[in-house]
Amino acid sequence: MNTVIQLGPSDLAFSLAFIAAAIALSRLSGLGLEGQLAIAAGRTILQLLAAGYILAFVFTLNAGGVLVALGVMISIAAIVSQNRIAKKLKRLFPWIWGSLFLSTALTLSYIILLIIQPPAWYDPQYLIPLAGMIVGNAMDAATLAGERLVSTLRNSPSEIETHLSLGATPEQAVSSYRKEAIRASLIPMLNRMMVVGLVSLPGMLTGQVLGGSDPFDAALYQILILLAIAFADIVVVLVITEGILRQFFNRNAQLNYEL
């Protein structure tokens, strides 16, 4: 196995040249993204350095501590997704949190208990990285589906009312909108799966290879996580879109115009 080349503070300093060049190009091109690039780079550095220290601590926890860490990850993802979809939909947060929890629990349980089978089911070496990739991708899918569906519902009240007046149920009246939102949210995931290994090398595979793992073993792990993400994303968007529809209609099957 190859020895991993360690990176130090000086290497991090040299890597800042990338963001400095990006800021310079933004300024020369008149894009006005200099501030956003600087803030994004600063947050990236601080958050990932903090994540490194936190993970070092999490890896020493018992089952209860690991589950708490997973709960915190899901809660943060749910808050971010809620804020991006629609802050006015106050009752949507439980749906987002529940969908992320359900998809993560189902996916991780299957992977840990039936495929990887580590010595301890809560082994953070496997549970935390896998959960991070699954929750992160599921959050993105939930946000895309939610934003698309909420925007469409708000912009199509007359069409929805027409369907309702003709005897359609709320589910029937918005069925096409829901399907379009779900399809749109899954496009990034499908695109990644279509070109993986041909156009791009995913982060998990690249990280394992750089860490000295056998490339074929790294590829097998990447296949596992991509297929798991596909399942988790579909579960999340199905639950999220259902939760949104319940917000937009009252008990009398009438459209809620206040949202």
PDB file of C-alpha atoms in Angstrom:
ATOM      1  CA  MET A   1       0.000   0.000   0.000  1.00  0.00           C
ATOM      2  CA  ASN A   2       1.335   3.444  -0.927  1.00  0.00           C
ATOM      3  CA  THR A   3       2.295   5.891   1.807  1.00  0.00           C
ATOM      4  CA  VAL A   4      -0.045   8.855   2.062  1.00  0.00           C
ATOM      5  CA  ILE A   5       1.617  12.208   1.406  1.00  0.00           C
ATOM      6  CA  GLN A   6       0.654  14.437   4.303  1.00  0.00           C
ATOM      7  CA  LEU A   7      -0.394  18.060   3.702  1.00  0.00           C
ATOM      8  CA  GLY A   8       0.652  20.792   6.096  1.00  0.00           C
ATOM      9  CA  PRO A   9      -0.118  24.484   6.742  1.00  0.00           C
ATOM     10  CA  SER A  10       2.226  25.597   3.964  1.00  0.00           C
ATOM     11  CA  ASP A  11       0.350  23.413   1.478  1.00  0.00           C
ATOM     12  CA  LEU A  12      -2.928  24.982   2.596  1.00  0.00           C
ATOM     13  CA  ALA A  13      -1.399  28.420   2.077  1.00  0.00           C
ATOM     14  CA  PHE A  14      -0.332  27.486  -1.469  1.00  0.00           C
ATOM     15  CA  SER A  15      -3.848  26.174  -2.210  1.00  0.00           C
ATOM     16  CA  LEU A  16      -5.243  29.637  -1.463  1.00  0.00           C
ATOM     17  CA  ALA A  17      -3.723  30.696  -4.789  1.00  0.00           C
ATOM     18  CA  PHE A  18      -6.690  29.022  -6.502  1.00  0.00           C
ATOM     19  CA  ILE A  19      -9.273  31.213  -4.790  1.00  0.00           C
ATOM     20  CA  ALA A  20      -7.070  34.294  -5.200  1.00  0.00           C
ATOM     21  CA  ALA A  21      -6.912  33.631  -8.949  1.00  0.00           C
ATOM     22  CA  ALA A  22     -10.681  33.060  -9.067  1.00  0.00           C
ATOM     23  CA  ILE A  23     -11.274  36.383  -7.298  1.00  0.00           C
ATOM     24  CA  ALA A  24      -8.910  38.142  -9.708  1.00  0.00           C
ATOM     25  CA  LEU A  25     -10.690  36.646 -12.722  1.00  0.00           C
ATOM     26  CA  SER A  26     -14.066  37.691 -11.289  1.00  0.00           C
ATOM     27  CA  ARG A  27     -12.823  41.245 -10.854  1.00  0.00           C
ATOM     28  CA  LEU A  28     -11.280  41.438 -14.326  1.00  0.00           C
ATOM     29  CA  SER A  29     -14.464  40.043 -15.883  1.00  0.00           C
ATOM     30  CA  GLY A  30     -16.735  42.365 -13.918  1.00  0.00           C
ATOM     31  CA  LEU A  31     -18.714  39.480 -12.399  1.00  0.00           C
ATOM     32  CA  GLY A  32     -18.944  41.055  -8.959  1.00  0.00           C
ATOM     33  CA  LEU A  33     -18.424  37.735  -7.192  1.00  0.00           C
ATOM     34  CA  GLU A  34     -15.246  38.677  -5.336  1.00  0.00           C
ATOM     35  CA  GLY A  35     -16.905  39.022  -1.938  1.00  0.00           C
ATOM     36  CA  GLN A  36     -18.941  35.838  -2.319  1.00  0.00           C
ATOM     37  CA  LEU A  37     -15.882  33.863  -3.391  1.00  0.00           C
ATOM     38  CA  ALA A  38     -13.865  35.140  -0.446  1.00  0.00           C
ATOM     39  CA  ILE A  39     -16.650  34.370   2.037  1.00  0.00           C
ATOM     40  CA  ALA A  40     -17.262  30.933   0.512  1.00  0.00           C
ATOM     41  CA  ALA A  41     -13.558  30.102   0.667  1.00  0.00           C
ATOM     42  CA  GLY A  42     -13.297  31.304   4.264  1.00  0.00           C
ATOM     43  CA  ARG A  43     -16.311  29.270   5.334  1.00  0.00           C
ATOM     44  CA  THR A  44     -15.009  26.216   3.481  1.00  0.00           C
ATOM     45  CA  ILE A  45     -11.677  26.361   5.268  1.00  0.00           C
ATOM     46  CA  LEU A  46     -13.115  27.025   8.721  1.00  0.00           C
ATOM     47  CA  GLN A  47     -15.919  24.474   8.426  1.00  0.00           C
ATOM     48  CA  LEU A  48     -13.718  21.682   7.107  1.00  0.00           C
ATOM     49  CA  LEU A  49     -10.984  22.292   9.663  1.00  0.00           C
ATOM     50  CA  ALA A  50     -13.636  22.232  12.368  1.00  0.00           C
ATOM     51  CA  ALA A  51     -15.096  19.080  10.839  1.00  0.00           C
ATOM     52  CA  GLY A  52     -11.695  17.421  11.028  1.00  0.00           C
ATOM     53  CA  TYR A  53     -11.393  18.118  14.750  1.00  0.00           C
ATOM     54  CA  ILE A  54     -15.018  17.151  15.392  1.00  0.00           C
ATOM     55  CA  LEU A  55     -14.660  13.866  13.502  1.00  0.00           C
ATOM     56  CA  ALA A  56     -11.557  13.023  15.489  1.00  0.00           C
ATOM     57  CA  PHE A  57     -13.703  13.399  18.607  1.00  0.00           C
ATOM     58  CA  VAL A  58     -16.751  11.608  17.158  1.00  0.00           C
ATOM     59  CA  PHE A  59     -14.602   8.592  16.277  1.00  0.00           C
ATOM     60  CA  THR A  60     -14.029   8.060  20.003  1.00  0.00           C
ATOM     61  CA  LEU A  61     -17.748   8.015  20.914  1.00  0.00           C
ATOM     62  CA  ASN A  62     -19.952   5.085  21.846  1.00  0.00           C
ATOM     63  CA  ALA A  63     -23.233   4.162  20.139  1.00  0.00           C
ATOM     64  CA  GLY A  64     -25.241   6.863  21.925  1.00  0.00           C
ATOM     65  CA  GLY A  65     -22.775   9.598  20.992  1.00  0.00           C
ATOM     66  CA  VAL A  66     -22.693   8.517  17.361  1.00  0.00           C
ATOM     67  CA  LEU A  67     -26.498   8.559  17.153  1.00  0.00           C
ATOM     68  CA  VAL A  68     -26.556  12.061  18.662  1.00  0.00           C
ATOM     69  CA  ALA A  69     -24.030  13.177  16.039  1.00  0.00           C
ATOM     70  CA  LEU A  70     -26.239  11.737  13.293  1.00  0.00           C
ATOM     71  CA  GLY A  71     -29.251  13.526  14.746  1.00  0.00           C
ATOM     72  CA  VAL A  72     -27.378  16.823  14.691  1.00  0.00           C
ATOM     73  CA  MET A  73     -26.376  16.262  11.049  1.00  0.00           C
ATOM     74  CA  ILE A  74     -29.954  15.554  10.030  1.00  0.00           C
ATOM     75  CA  SER A  75     -31.293  18.533  11.987  1.00  0.00           C
ATOM     76  CA  ILE A  76     -28.856  20.954  10.371  1.00  0.00           C
ATOM     77  CA  ALA A  77     -29.690  19.576   6.925  1.00  0.00           C
ATOM     78  CA  ALA A  78     -33.425  19.920   7.635  1.00  0.00           C
ATOM     79  CA  ILE A  79     -33.030  23.546   8.751  1.00  0.00           C
ATOM     80  CA  VAL A  80     -31.029  24.443   5.638  1.00  0.00           C
ATOM     81  CA  SER A  81     -33.547  22.736   3.372  1.00  0.00           C
ATOM     82  CA  GLN A  82     -36.507  24.386   5.130  1.00  0.00           C
ATOM     83  CA  ASN A  83     -34.984  27.849   4.711  1.00  0.00           C
ATOM     84  CA  ARG A  84     -34.334  27.287   1.031  1.00  0.00           C
ATOM     85  CA  ILE A  85     -37.733  25.816   0.213  1.00  0.00           C
ATOM     86  CA  ALA A  86     -40.046  28.256   2.000  1.00  0.00           C
ATOM     87  CA  LYS A  87     -39.780  29.732   5.474  1.00  0.00           C
ATOM     88  CA  LYS A  88     -43.552  30.352   5.555  1.00  0.00           C
ATOM     89  CA  LEU A  89     -44.297  26.631   5.519  1.00  0.00           C
ATOM     90  CA  LYS A  90     -43.749  26.258   9.251  1.00  0.00           C
ATOM     91  CA  ARG A  91     -45.198  22.748   9.433  1.00  0.00           C
ATOM     92  CA  LEU A  92     -42.873  21.520   6.722  1.00  0.00           C
ATOM     93  CA  PHE A  93     -39.853  21.091   9.005  1.00  0.00           C
ATOM     94  CA  PRO A  94     -41.110  17.829  10.599  1.00  0.00           C
ATOM     95  CA  TRP A  95     -41.652  16.425   7.115  1.00  0.00           C
ATOM     96  CA  ILE A  96     -38.136  17.359   6.021  1.00  0.00           C
ATOM     97  CA  TRP A  97     -36.538  16.011   9.176  1.00  0.00           C
ATOM     98  CA  GLY A  98     -38.608  12.849   9.051  1.00  0.00           C
ATOM     99  CA  SER A  99     -37.841  12.217   5.387  1.00  0.00           C
ATOM    100  CA  LEU A 100     -34.112  12.690   5.929  1.00  0.00           C
ATOM    101  CA  PHE A 101     -34.205  10.432   8.977  1.00  0.00           C
ATOM    102  CA  LEU A 102     -36.233   7.757   7.188  1.00  0.00           C
ATOM    103  CA  SER A 103     -34.067   7.670   4.071  1.00  0.00           C
ATOM    104  CA  THR A 104     -30.843   7.728   6.103  1.00  0.00           C
ATOM    105  CA  ALA A 105     -31.988   5.066   8.555  1.00  0.00           C
ATOM    106  CA  LEU A 106     -33.174   2.702   5.831  1.00  0.00           C
ATOM    107  CA  THR A 107     -30.070   3.169   3.717  1.00  0.00           C
ATOM    108  CA  LEU A 108     -27.519   2.947   6.516  1.00  0.00           C
ATOM    109  CA  SER A 109     -29.221  -0.032   8.136  1.00  0.00           C
ATOM    110  CA  TYR A 110     -29.064  -1.977   4.892  1.00  0.00           C
ATOM    111  CA  ILE A 111     -25.426  -1.011   4.206  1.00  0.00           C
ATOM    112  CA  ILE A 112     -24.132  -1.598   7.734  1.00  0.00           C
ATOM    113  CA  LEU A 113     -26.070  -4.738   8.631  1.00  0.00           C
ATOM    114  CA  LEU A 114     -26.091  -6.572   5.309  1.00  0.00           C
ATOM    115  CA  ILE A 115     -23.148  -5.319   3.234  1.00  0.00           C
ATOM    116  CA  ILE A 116     -20.221  -3.868   5.194  1.00  0.00           C
ATOM    117  CA  GLN A 117     -20.950  -5.614   8.517  1.00  0.00           C
ATOM    118  CA  PRO A 118     -18.316  -3.866  10.674  1.00  0.00           C
ATOM    119  CA  PRO A 119     -17.441  -5.329  14.099  1.00  0.00           C
ATOM    120  CA  ALA A 120     -19.763  -2.767  15.753  1.00  0.00           C
ATOM    121  CA  TRP A 121     -22.820  -1.444  13.896  1.00  0.00           C
ATOM    122  CA  TYR A 122     -22.205   2.067  15.213  1.00  0.00           C
ATOM    123  CA  ASP A 123     -18.551   2.154  14.124  1.00  0.00           C
ATOM    124  CA  PRO A 124     -18.133   5.872  13.286  1.00  0.00           C
ATOM    125  CA  GLN A 125     -15.404   5.105  10.752  1.00  0.00           C
ATOM    126  CA  TYR A 126     -18.157   3.808   8.472  1.00  0.00           C
ATOM    127  CA  LEU A 127     -21.374   5.265   9.843  1.00  0.00           C
ATOM    128  CA  ILE A 128     -20.425   8.961   9.901  1.00  0.00           C
ATOM    129  CA  PRO A 129     -18.861   9.297   6.405  1.00  0.00           C
ATOM    130  CA  LEU A 130     -21.655   7.265   4.814  1.00  0.00           C
ATOM    131  CA  ALA A 131     -24.315   9.277   6.641  1.00  0.00           C
ATOM    132  CA  GLY A 132     -22.656  12.535   5.599  1.00  0.00           C
ATOM    133  CA  MET A 133     -22.780  11.648   1.915  1.00  0.00           C
ATOM    134  CA  ILE A 134     -26.325  10.300   2.078  1.00  0.00           C
ATOM    135  CA  VAL A 135     -27.763  13.174   4.126  1.00  0.00           C
ATOM    136  CA  GLY A 136     -25.951  15.811   2.062  1.00  0.00           C
ATOM    137  CA  ASN A 137     -27.219  14.488  -1.248  1.00  0.00           C
ATOM    138  CA  ALA A 138     -30.712  13.873   0.128  1.00  0.00           C
ATOM    139  CA  MET A 139     -30.817  17.465   1.416  1.00  0.00           C
ATOM    140  CA  ASP A 140     -29.980  18.768  -2.058  1.00  0.00           C
ATOM    141  CA  ALA A 141     -32.649  16.602  -3.675  1.00  0.00           C
ATOM    142  CA  ALA A 142     -35.252  17.639  -1.095  1.00  0.00           C
ATOM    143  CA  THR A 143     -34.434  21.308  -1.600  1.00  0.00           C
ATOM    144  CA  LEU A 144     -34.641  21.108  -5.394  1.00  0.00           C
ATOM    145  CA  ALA A 145     -37.935  19.220  -5.323  1.00  0.00           C
ATOM    146  CA  GLY A 146     -39.402  21.474  -2.638  1.00  0.00           C
ATOM    147  CA  GLU A 147     -38.408  24.739  -4.304  1.00  0.00           C
ATOM    148  CA  ARG A 148     -39.729  23.595  -7.673  1.00  0.00           C
ATOM    149  CA  LEU A 149     -43.045  22.347  -6.304  1.00  0.00           C
ATOM    150  CA  VAL A 150     -43.707  25.362  -4.040  1.00  0.00           C
ATOM    151  CA  SER A 151     -42.907  27.782  -6.872  1.00  0.00           C
ATOM    152  CA  THR A 152     -45.186  25.934  -9.282  1.00  0.00           C
ATOM    153  CA  LEU A 153     -48.078  25.747  -6.825  1.00  0.00           C
ATOM    154  CA  ARG A 154     -47.831  29.458  -6.030  1.00  0.00           C
ATOM    155  CA  ASN A 155     -47.766  30.376  -9.725  1.00  0.00           C
ATOM    156  CA  SER A 156     -50.593  28.075 -10.859  1.00  0.00           C
ATOM    157  CA  PRO A 157     -53.618  28.717  -8.576  1.00  0.00           C
ATOM    158  CA  SER A 158     -56.097  29.196 -11.428  1.00  0.00           C
ATOM    159  CA  GLU A 159     -55.101  25.946 -13.121  1.00  0.00           C
ATOM    160  CA  ILE A 160     -55.325  24.041  -9.852  1.00  0.00           C
ATOM    161  CA  GLU A 161     -58.728  25.560  -9.041  1.00  0.00           C
ATOM    162  CA  THR A 162     -59.980  24.598 -12.491  1.00  0.00           C
ATOM    163  CA  HIS A 163     -59.051  20.954 -11.884  1.00  0.00           C
ATOM    164  CA  LEU A 164     -60.693  21.036  -8.458  1.00  0.00           C
ATOM    165  CA  SER A 165     -63.871  22.575  -9.821  1.00  0.00           C
ATOM    166  CA  LEU A 166     -64.077  19.742 -12.359  1.00  0.00           C
ATOM    167  CA  GLY A 167     -64.077  17.181  -9.563  1.00  0.00           C
ATOM    168  CA  ALA A 168     -60.393  16.358  -9.275  1.00  0.00           C
ATOM    169  CA  THR A 169     -58.935  15.582  -5.874  1.00  0.00           C
ATOM    170  CA  PRO A 170     -56.005  17.713  -4.660  1.00  0.00           C
ATOM    171  CA  GLU A 171     -53.642  14.845  -5.492  1.00  0.00           C
ATOM    172  CA  GLN A 172     -55.007  14.615  -9.031  1.00  0.00           C
ATOM    173  CA  ALA A 173     -54.974  18.393  -9.525  1.00  0.00           C
ATOM    174  CA  VAL A 174     -51.265  18.700  -8.772  1.00  0.00           C
ATOM    175  CA  SER A 175     -50.041  15.280  -9.855  1.00  0.00           C
ATOM    176  CA  SER A 176     -48.193  16.582 -12.910  1.00  0.00           C
ATOM    177  CA  TYR A 177     -46.541  19.372 -10.885  1.00  0.00           C
ATOM    178  CA  ARG A 178     -45.348  16.920  -8.285  1.00  0.00           C
ATOM    179  CA  LYS A 179     -43.908  14.531 -10.862  1.00  0.00           C
ATOM    180  CA  GLU A 180     -42.091  17.374 -12.632  1.00  0.00           C
ATOM    181  CA  ALA A 181     -40.595  18.586  -9.338  1.00  0.00           C
ATOM    182  CA  ILE A 182     -39.427  15.075  -8.443  1.00  0.00           C
ATOM    183  CA  ARG A 183     -37.887  14.502 -11.866  1.00  0.00           C
ATOM    184  CA  ALA A 184     -36.091  17.863 -11.769  1.00  0.00           C
ATOM    185  CA  SER A 185     -34.657  17.150  -8.316  1.00  0.00           C
ATOM    186  CA  LEU A 186     -33.238  13.799  -9.438  1.00  0.00           C
ATOM    187  CA  ILE A 187     -31.514  15.096 -12.583  1.00  0.00           C
ATOM    188  CA  PRO A 188     -28.206  15.962 -10.836  1.00  0.00           C
ATOM    189  CA  MET A 189     -28.036  12.506  -9.282  1.00  0.00           C
ATOM    190  CA  LEU A 190     -28.856  10.775 -12.577  1.00  0.00           C
ATOM    191  CA  ASN A 191     -26.313  12.896 -14.437  1.00  0.00           C
ATOM    192  CA  ARG A 192     -23.589  11.938 -11.953  1.00  0.00           C
ATOM    193  CA  MET A 193     -24.408   8.256 -12.340  1.00  0.00           C
ATOM    194  CA  MET A 194     -24.408   8.489 -16.142  1.00  0.00           C
ATOM    195  CA  VAL A 195     -20.898   9.929 -16.421  1.00  0.00           C
ATOM    196  CA  VAL A 196     -19.183   8.620 -13.282  1.00  0.00           C
ATOM    197  CA  GLY A 197     -15.835   7.086 -14.154  1.00  0.00           C
ATOM    198  CA  LEU A 198     -15.963   8.574 -17.661  1.00  0.00           C
ATOM    199  CA  VAL A 199     -16.128  12.320 -17.095  1.00  0.00           C
ATOM    200  CA  SER A 200     -15.683  12.597 -13.337  1.00  0.00           C
ATOM    201  CA  LEU A 201     -14.160  10.675 -10.458  1.00  0.00           C
ATOM    202  CA  PRO A 202     -16.367  11.048  -7.343  1.00  0.00           C
ATOM    203  CA  GLY A 203     -15.004  12.330  -4.066  1.00  0.00           C
ATOM    204  CA  MET A 204     -15.208   9.036  -2.199  1.00  0.00           C
ATOM    205  CA  LEU A 205     -13.256   7.125  -4.834  1.00  0.00           C
ATOM    206  CA  THR A 206     -10.669   9.891  -5.191  1.00  0.00           C
ATOM    207  CA  GLY A 207     -10.279  10.231  -1.428  1.00  0.00           C
ATOM    208  CA  GLN A 208      -9.732   6.516  -0.921  1.00  0.00           C
ATOM    209  CA  VAL A 209      -7.214   6.292  -3.755  1.00  0.00           C
ATOM    210  CA  LEU A 210      -5.315   9.311  -2.417  1.00  0.00           C
ATOM    211  CA  GLY A 211      -5.441   7.645   0.998  1.00  0.00           C
ATOM    212  CA  GLY A 212      -3.660   4.585  -0.391  1.00  0.00           C
ATOM    213  CA  SER A 213      -6.600   2.200  -0.889  1.00  0.00           C
ATOM    214  CA  ASP A 214      -6.711  -0.230  -3.774  1.00  0.00           C
ATOM    215  CA  PRO A 215      -8.445   1.517  -6.725  1.00  0.00           C
ATOM    216  CA  PHE A 216     -10.743  -1.444  -7.355  1.00  0.00           C
ATOM    217  CA  ASP A 217     -11.869  -1.539  -3.711  1.00  0.00           C
ATOM    218  CA  ALA A 218     -12.421   2.228  -3.868  1.00  0.00           C
ATOM    219  CA  ALA A 219     -14.555   1.753  -6.980  1.00  0.00           C
ATOM    220  CA  LEU A 220     -16.695  -0.850  -5.215  1.00  0.00           C
ATOM    221  CA  TYR A 221     -17.325   1.506  -2.302  1.00  0.00           C
ATOM    222  CA  GLN A 222     -18.209   4.298  -4.740  1.00  0.00           C
ATOM    223  CA  ILE A 223     -20.711   2.049  -6.528  1.00  0.00           C
ATOM    224  CA  LEU A 224     -22.280   1.218  -3.181  1.00  0.00           C
ATOM    225  CA  ILE A 225     -22.657   4.841  -2.121  1.00  0.00           C
ATOM    226  CA  LEU A 226     -24.012   6.030  -5.484  1.00  0.00           C
ATOM    227  CA  LEU A 227     -26.701   3.355  -5.528  1.00  0.00           C
ATOM    228  CA  ALA A 228     -27.555   4.116  -1.908  1.00  0.00           C
ATOM    229  CA  ILE A 229     -27.810   7.832  -2.672  1.00  0.00           C
ATOM    230  CA  ALA A 230     -30.182   7.115  -5.557  1.00  0.00           C
ATOM    231  CA  PHE A 231     -32.508   5.235  -3.215  1.00  0.00           C
ATOM    232  CA  ALA A 232     -32.267   7.815  -0.429  1.00  0.00           C
ATOM    233  CA  ASP A 233     -32.940  10.717  -2.814  1.00  0.00           C
ATOM    234  CA  ILE A 234     -36.110   9.123  -4.172  1.00  0.00           C
ATOM    235  CA  VAL A 235     -37.413   8.381  -0.680  1.00  0.00           C
ATOM    236  CA  VAL A 236     -36.757  11.953   0.429  1.00  0.00           C
ATOM    237  CA  VAL A 237     -38.402  13.700  -2.516  1.00  0.00           C
ATOM    238  CA  LEU A 238     -41.480  11.478  -2.364  1.00  0.00           C
ATOM    239  CA  VAL A 239     -42.004  12.317   1.318  1.00  0.00           C
ATOM    240  CA  ILE A 240     -41.131  16.023   0.983  1.00  0.00           C
ATOM    241  CA  THR A 241     -43.485  16.644  -1.924  1.00  0.00           C
ATOM    242  CA  GLU A 242     -46.282  14.883  -0.051  1.00  0.00           C
ATOM    243  CA  GLY A 243     -45.653  17.111   2.952  1.00  0.00           C
ATOM    244  CA  ILE A 244     -45.747  20.246   0.800  1.00  0.00           C
ATOM    245  CA  LEU A 245     -49.031  19.269  -0.800  1.00  0.00           C
ATOM    246  CA  ARG A 246     -50.604  18.812   2.615  1.00  0.00           C
ATOM    247  CA  GLN A 247     -49.581  22.374   3.456  1.00  0.00           C
ATOM    248  CA  PHE A 248     -51.231  23.828   0.372  1.00  0.00           C
ATOM    249  CA  PHE A 249     -54.663  22.235   0.835  1.00  0.00           C
ATOM    250  CA  ASN A 250     -56.988  22.375   3.826  1.00  0.00           C
ATOM    251  CA  ARG A 251     -59.262  19.645   5.124  1.00  0.00           C
ATOM    252  CA  ASN A 252     -61.966  20.672   2.655  1.00  0.00           C
ATOM    253  CA  ALA A 253     -59.615  20.080  -0.283  1.00  0.00           C
ATOM    254  CA  GLN A 254     -59.369  23.814  -0.932  1.00  0.00           C
ATOM    255  CA  LEU A 255     -56.205  25.582  -2.046  1.00  0.00           C
ATOM    256  CA  ASN A 256     -54.540  27.624   0.700  1.00  0.00           C
ATOM    257  CA  TYR A 257     -53.818  31.028  -0.869  1.00  0.00           C
ATOM    258  CA  GLU A 258     -52.014  32.333   2.217  1.00  0.00           C
ATOM    259  CA  LEU A 259     -48.936  30.265   1.319  1.00  0.00           C
TER     260      LEU A 259
END
